[in-house]
mmCIF file of C-alpha atoms in Angstrom:
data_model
loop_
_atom_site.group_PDB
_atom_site.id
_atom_site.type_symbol
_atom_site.label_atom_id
_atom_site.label_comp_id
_atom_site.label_asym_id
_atom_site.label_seq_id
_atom_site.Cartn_x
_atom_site.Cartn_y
_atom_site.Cartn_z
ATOM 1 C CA UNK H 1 25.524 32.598 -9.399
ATOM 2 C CA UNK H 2 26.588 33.596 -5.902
ATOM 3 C CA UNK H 3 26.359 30.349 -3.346
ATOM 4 C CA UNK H 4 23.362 31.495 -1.489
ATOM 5 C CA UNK H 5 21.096 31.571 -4.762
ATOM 6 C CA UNK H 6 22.598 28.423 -6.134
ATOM 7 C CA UNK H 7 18.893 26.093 -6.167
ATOM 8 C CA UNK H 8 19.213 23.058 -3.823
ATOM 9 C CA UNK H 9 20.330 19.762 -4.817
ATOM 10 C CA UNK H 10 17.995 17.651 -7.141
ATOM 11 C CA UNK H 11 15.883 15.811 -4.516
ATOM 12 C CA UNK H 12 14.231 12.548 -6.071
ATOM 13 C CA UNK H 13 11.548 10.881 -5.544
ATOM 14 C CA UNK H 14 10.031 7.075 -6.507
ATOM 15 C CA UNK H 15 5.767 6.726 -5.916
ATOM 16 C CA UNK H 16 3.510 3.861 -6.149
ATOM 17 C CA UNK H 17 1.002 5.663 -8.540
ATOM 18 C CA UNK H 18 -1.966 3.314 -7.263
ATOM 19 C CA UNK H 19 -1.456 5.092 -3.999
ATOM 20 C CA UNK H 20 -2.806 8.467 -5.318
ATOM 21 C CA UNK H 21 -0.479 10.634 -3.612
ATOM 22 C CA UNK H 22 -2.060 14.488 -3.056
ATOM 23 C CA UNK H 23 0.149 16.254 -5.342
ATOM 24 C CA UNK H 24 -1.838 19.568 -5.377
ATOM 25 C CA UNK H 25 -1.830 19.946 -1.657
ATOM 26 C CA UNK H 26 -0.419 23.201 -0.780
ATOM 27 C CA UNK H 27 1.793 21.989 2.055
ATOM 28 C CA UNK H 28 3.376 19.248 -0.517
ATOM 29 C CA UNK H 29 3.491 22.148 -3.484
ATOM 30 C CA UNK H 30 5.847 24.159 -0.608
ATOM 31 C CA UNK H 31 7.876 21.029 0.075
ATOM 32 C CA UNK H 32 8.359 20.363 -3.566
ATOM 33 C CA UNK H 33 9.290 23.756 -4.788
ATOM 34 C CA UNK H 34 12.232 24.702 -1.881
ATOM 35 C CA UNK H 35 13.491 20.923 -2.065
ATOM 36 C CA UNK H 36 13.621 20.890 -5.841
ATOM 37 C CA UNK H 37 11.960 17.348 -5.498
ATOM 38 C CA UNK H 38 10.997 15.642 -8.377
ATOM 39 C CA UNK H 39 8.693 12.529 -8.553
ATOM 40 C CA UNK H 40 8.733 9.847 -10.678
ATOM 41 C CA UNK H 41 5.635 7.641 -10.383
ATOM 42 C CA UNK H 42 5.433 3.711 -10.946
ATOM 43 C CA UNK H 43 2.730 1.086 -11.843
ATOM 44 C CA UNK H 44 5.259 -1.374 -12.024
ATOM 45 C CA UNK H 45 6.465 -2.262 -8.344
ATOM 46 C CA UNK H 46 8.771 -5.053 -9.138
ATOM 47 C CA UNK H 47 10.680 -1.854 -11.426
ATOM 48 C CA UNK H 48 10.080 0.850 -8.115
ATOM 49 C CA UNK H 49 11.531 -2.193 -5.992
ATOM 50 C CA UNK H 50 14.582 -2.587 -7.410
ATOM 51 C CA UNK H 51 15.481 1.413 -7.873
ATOM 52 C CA UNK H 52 15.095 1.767 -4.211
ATOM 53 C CA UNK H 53 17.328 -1.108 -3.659
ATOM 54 C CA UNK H 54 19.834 0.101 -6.047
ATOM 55 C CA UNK H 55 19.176 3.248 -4.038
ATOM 56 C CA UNK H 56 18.409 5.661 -6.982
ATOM 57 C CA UNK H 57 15.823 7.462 -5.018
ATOM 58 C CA UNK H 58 16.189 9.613 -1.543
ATOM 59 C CA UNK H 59 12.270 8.976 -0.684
ATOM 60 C CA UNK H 60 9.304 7.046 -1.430
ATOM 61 C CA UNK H 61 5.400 6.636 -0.927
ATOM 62 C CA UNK H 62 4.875 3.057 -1.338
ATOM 63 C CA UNK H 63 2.853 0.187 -0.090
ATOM 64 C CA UNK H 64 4.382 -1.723 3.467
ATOM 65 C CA UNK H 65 5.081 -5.026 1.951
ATOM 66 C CA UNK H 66 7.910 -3.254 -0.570
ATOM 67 C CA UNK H 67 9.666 -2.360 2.600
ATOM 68 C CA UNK H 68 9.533 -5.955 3.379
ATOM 69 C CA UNK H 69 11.623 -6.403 0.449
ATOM 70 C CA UNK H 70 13.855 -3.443 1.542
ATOM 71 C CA UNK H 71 15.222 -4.168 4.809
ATOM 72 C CA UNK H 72 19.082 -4.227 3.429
ATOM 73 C CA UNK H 73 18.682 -0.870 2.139
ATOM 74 C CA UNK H 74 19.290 2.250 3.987
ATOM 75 C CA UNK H 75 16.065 3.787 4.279
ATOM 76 C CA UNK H 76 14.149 4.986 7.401
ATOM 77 C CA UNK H 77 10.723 5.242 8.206
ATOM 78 C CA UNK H 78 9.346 8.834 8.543
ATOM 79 C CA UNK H 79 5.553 9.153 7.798
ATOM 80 C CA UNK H 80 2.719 6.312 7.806
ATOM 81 C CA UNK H 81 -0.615 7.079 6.268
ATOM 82 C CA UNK H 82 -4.131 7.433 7.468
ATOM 83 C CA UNK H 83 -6.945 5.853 6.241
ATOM 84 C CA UNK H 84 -9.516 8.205 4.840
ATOM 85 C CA UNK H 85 -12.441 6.988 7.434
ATOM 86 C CA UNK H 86 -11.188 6.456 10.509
ATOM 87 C CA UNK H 87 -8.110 8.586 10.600
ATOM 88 C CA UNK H 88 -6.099 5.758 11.897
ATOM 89 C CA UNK H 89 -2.595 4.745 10.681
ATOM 90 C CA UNK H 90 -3.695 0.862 10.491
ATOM 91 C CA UNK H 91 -5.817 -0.158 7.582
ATOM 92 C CA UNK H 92 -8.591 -3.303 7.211
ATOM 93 C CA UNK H 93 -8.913 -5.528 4.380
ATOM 94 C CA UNK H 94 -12.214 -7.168 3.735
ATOM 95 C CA UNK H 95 -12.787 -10.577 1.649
ATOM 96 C CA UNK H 96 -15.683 -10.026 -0.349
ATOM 97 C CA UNK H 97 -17.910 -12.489 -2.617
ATOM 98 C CA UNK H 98 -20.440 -11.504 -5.286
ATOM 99 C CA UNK H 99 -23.972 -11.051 -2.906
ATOM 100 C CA UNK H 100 -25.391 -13.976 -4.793
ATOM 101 C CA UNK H 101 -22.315 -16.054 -3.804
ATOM 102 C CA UNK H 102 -23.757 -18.967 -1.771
ATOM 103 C CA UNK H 103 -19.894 -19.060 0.226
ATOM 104 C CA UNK H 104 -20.083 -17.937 3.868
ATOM 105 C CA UNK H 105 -16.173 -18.697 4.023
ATOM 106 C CA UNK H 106 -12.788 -18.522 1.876
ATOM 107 C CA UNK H 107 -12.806 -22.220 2.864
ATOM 108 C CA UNK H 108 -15.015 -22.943 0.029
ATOM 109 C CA UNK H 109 -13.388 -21.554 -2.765
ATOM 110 C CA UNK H 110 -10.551 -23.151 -3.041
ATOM 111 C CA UNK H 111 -9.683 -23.227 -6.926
ATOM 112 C CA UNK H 112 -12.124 -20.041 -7.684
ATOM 113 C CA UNK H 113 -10.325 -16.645 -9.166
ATOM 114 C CA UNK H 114 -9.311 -14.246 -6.605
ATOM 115 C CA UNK H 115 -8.333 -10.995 -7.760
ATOM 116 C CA UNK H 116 -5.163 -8.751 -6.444
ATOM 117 C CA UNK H 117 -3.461 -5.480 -7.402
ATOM 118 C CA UNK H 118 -0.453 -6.253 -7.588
ATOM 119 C CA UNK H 119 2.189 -8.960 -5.894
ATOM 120 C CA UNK H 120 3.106 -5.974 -3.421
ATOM 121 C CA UNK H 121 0.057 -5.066 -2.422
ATOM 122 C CA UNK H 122 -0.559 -5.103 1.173
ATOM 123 C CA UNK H 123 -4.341 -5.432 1.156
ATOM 124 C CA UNK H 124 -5.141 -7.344 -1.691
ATOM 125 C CA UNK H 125 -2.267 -9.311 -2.026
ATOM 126 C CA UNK H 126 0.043 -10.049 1.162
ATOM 127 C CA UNK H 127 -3.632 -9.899 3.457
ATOM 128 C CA UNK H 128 -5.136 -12.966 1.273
ATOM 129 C CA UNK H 129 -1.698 -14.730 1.904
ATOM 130 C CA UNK H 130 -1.831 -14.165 5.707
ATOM 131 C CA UNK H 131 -4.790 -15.182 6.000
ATOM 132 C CA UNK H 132 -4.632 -18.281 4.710
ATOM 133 C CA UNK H 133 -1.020 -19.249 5.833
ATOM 134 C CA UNK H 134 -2.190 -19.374 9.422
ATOM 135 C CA UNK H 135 -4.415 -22.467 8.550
ATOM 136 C CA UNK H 136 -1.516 -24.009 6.855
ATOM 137 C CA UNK H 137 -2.909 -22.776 3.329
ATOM 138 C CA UNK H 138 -0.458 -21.388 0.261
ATOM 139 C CA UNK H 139 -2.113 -18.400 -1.520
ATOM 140 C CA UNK H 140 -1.554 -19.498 -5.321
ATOM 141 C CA UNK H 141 -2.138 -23.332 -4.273
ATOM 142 C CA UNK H 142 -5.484 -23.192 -2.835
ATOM 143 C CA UNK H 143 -6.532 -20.285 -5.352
ATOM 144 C CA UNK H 144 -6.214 -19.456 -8.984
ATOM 145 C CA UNK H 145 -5.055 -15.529 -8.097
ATOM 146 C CA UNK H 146 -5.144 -13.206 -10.815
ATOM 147 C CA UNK H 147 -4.083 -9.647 -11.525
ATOM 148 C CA UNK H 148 -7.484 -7.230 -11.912
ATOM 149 C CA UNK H 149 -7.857 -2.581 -12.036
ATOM 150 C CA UNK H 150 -7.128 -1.753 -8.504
ATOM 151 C CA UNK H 151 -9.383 -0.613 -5.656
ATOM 152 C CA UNK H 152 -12.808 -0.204 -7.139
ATOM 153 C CA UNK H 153 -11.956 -1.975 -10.174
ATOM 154 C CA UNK H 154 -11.727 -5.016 -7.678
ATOM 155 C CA UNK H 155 -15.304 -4.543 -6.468
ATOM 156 C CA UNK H 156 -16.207 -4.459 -9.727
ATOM 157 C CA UNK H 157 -14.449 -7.296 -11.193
ATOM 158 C CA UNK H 158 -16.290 -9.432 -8.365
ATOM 159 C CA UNK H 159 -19.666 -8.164 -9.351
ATOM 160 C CA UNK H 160 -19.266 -8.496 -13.482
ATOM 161 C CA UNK H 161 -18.065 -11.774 -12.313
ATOM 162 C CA UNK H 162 -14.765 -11.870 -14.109
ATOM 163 C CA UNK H 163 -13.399 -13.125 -10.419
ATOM 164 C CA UNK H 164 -15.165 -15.033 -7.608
ATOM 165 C CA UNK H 165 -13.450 -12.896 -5.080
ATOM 166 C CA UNK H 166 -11.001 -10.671 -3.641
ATOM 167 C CA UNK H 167 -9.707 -8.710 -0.876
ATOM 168 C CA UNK H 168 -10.029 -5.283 -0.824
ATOM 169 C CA UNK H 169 -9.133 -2.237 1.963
ATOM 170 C CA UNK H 170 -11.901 -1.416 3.457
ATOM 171 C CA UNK H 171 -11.921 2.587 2.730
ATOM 172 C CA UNK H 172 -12.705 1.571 -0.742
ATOM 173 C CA UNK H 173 -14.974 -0.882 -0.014
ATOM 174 C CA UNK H 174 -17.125 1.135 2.071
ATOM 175 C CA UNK H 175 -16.854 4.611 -0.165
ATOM 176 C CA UNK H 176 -19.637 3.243 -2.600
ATOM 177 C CA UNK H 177 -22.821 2.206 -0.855
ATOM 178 C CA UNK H 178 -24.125 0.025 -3.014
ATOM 179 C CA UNK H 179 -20.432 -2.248 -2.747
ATOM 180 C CA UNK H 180 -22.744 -3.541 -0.084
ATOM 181 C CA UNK H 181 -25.471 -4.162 -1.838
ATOM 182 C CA UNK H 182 -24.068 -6.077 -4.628
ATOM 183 C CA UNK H 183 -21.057 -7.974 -2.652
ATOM 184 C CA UNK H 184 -20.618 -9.495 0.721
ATOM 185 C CA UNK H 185 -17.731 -9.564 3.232
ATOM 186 C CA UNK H 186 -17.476 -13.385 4.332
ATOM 187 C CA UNK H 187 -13.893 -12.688 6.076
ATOM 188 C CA UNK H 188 -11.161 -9.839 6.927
ATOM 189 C CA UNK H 189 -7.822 -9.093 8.260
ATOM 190 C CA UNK H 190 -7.620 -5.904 10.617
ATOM 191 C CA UNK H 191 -4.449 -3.903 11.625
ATOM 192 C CA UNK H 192 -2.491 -3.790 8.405
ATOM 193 C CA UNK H 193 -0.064 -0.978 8.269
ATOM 194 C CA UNK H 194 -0.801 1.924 6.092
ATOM 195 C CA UNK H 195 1.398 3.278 2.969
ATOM 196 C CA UNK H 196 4.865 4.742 4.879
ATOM 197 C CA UNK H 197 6.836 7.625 3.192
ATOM 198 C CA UNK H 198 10.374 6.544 3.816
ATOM 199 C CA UNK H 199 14.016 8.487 2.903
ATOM 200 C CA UNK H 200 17.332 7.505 2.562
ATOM 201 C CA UNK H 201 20.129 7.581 5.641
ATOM 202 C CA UNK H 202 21.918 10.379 3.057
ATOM 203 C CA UNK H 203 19.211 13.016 3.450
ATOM 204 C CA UNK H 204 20.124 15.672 5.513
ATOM 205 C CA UNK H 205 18.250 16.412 8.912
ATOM 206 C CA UNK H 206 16.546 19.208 7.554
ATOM 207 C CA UNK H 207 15.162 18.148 4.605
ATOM 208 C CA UNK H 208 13.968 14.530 6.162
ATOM 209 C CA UNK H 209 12.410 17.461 9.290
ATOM 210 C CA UNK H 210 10.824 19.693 6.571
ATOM 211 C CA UNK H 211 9.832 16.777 4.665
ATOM 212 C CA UNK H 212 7.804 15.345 7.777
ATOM 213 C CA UNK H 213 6.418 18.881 8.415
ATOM 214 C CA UNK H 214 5.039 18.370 5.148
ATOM 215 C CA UNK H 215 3.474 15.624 5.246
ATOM 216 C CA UNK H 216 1.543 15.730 8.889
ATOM 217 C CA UNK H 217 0.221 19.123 7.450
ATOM 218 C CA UNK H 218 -0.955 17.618 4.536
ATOM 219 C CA UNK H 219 -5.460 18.250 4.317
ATOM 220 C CA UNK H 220 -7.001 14.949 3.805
ATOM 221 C CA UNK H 221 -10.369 16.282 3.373
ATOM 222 C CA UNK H 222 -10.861 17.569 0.108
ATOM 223 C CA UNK H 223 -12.553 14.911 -1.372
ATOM 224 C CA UNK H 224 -12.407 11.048 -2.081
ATOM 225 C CA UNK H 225 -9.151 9.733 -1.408
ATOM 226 C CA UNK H 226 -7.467 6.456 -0.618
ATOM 227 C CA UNK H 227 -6.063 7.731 2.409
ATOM 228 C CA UNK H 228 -6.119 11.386 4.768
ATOM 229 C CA UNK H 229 -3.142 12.763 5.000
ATOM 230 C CA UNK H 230 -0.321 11.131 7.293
ATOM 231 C CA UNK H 231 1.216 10.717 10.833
ATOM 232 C CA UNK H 232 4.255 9.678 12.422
ATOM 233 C CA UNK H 233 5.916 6.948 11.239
ATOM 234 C CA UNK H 234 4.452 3.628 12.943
ATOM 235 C CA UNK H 235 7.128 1.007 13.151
ATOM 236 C CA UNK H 236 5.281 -1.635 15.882
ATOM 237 C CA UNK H 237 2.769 -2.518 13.579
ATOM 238 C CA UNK H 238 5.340 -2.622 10.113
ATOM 239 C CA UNK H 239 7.374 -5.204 12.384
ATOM 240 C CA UNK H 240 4.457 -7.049 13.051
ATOM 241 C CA UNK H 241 3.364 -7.116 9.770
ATOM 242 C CA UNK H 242 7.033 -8.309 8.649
ATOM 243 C CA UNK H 243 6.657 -10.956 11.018
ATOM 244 C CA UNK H 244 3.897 -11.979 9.028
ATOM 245 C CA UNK H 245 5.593 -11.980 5.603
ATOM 246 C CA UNK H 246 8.415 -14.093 7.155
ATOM 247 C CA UNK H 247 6.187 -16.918 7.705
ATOM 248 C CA UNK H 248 5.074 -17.185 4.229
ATOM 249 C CA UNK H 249 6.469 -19.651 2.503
ATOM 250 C CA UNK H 250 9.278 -18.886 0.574
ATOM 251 C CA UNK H 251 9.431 -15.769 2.368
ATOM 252 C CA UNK H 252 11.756 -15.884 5.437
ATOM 253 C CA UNK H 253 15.267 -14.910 3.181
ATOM 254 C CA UNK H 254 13.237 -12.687 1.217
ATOM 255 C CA UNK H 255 14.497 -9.097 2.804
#
């Protein structure tokens, strides 16, 4: 095969699969086809994590606070998400109680289950843990945190009553109406940074430039998603939010 129909090098790829990526969007179809990208899609962070640190992937759609975890690595920033409401690239997390909860606070439940995704997750997770830290609270000392379905299966935990609580993004929160008629929000933690695509230093110019072409022209509008599409990469409000992490306890060597 002459050199100019040789196919390009195998691009790969590592996802967080609770992220719902848009795989069938046209613009990411084109990507994926003339990169030769392939995707391989986790559930397991802690396993995603650590291939990205042994730097066995040259991109990745994950959630902020693995980044956290990354900072040795060589990978850049190139895309941020945003949320499927307001468009923005910052997301909300909401604490929410069952309605009949008599707690107007997280003060009060110190001991009761709160639910998370996953020990990465930036919303249900990491926002719990900020919150608390700045009133001199530990996440898994003041609560008994366990591991629950993800997003909706949150919301729902809360309201079978298999948790007391949990913090949720608000997207998801506010995508089923009656989330408001069965729970209550008694706390949140605004300006979270959204899911960032990043690639490794190795990638060449034009794939990382194609790549981000990609992604801004990704459609976020055909249907329910977790987030719409993406924008440039937003690295104020990932510092901030690494500032954050590096005041948790046990935290500060962590990256």
């Amino acid at each position: 095969m002459p050199p100019s129909e040789q196919p390009p090098p195998r691009l790969t790829a590592g996802f967080d699969a609770n992220l719902e990526f848009p795989f069938t969007d046209p613009a990411w179809q084109a990507f994926s086809r003339s990169s030769n990208c392939t995707v391989t899609s986790y559930r397991d962070l802690d396993e995603l994590t650590t291939a990205l640190a042994d730097q066995l992937f040259g991109l990745s759609y994950l959630p902020s606070a693995n980044c956290f975890f990354l900072q040795k690595a060589p990978y850049l920033g190139l895309a941020s998400a945003l949320t499927s409401k307001t468009r923005r690239p910052v997301q909300s997390s909401v604490f929410i109680v069952s309605e009949k909860s008599t707690a107007t606070g997280w003060q009060e439940l110190r001991g009761k289950r709160l639910g998370y995704i996953n020990t990465y997750c930036t919303t249900s997770y990491f926002a719990p843990a900020i919150l608390l830290s700045r009133t001199g609270y530990r996440l898994t000392q003041f609560f008994d945190a366990v591991p629950v379905a993800p997003w909706q299966g949150q919301i729902d935990a809360v309201v079978s009553g298999a948790i007391d609580a949990t913090m949720v993004y608000e997207d998801v929160w506010l995508s089923t109406p009656s989330n408001a008629q069965n729970t209550k929000v008694i706390a949140r933690l605004d300006g979270l940074p959204t899911p960032p695509v990043i690639v490794h230093n190795s990638i060449e110019p034009g794939t990382s430039a194609s790549l981000k072409a990609a992604l801004l022209d990704i459609k976020g509008d055909a249907g329910p998603s977790l987030y719409a599409g993406f924008t440039g990469y937003q690295d104020a409000s990932m510092q901030q939010f690494f500032a954050d992490l590096s005041a948790l306890p046990g935290n500060k060597d962590a990256a």
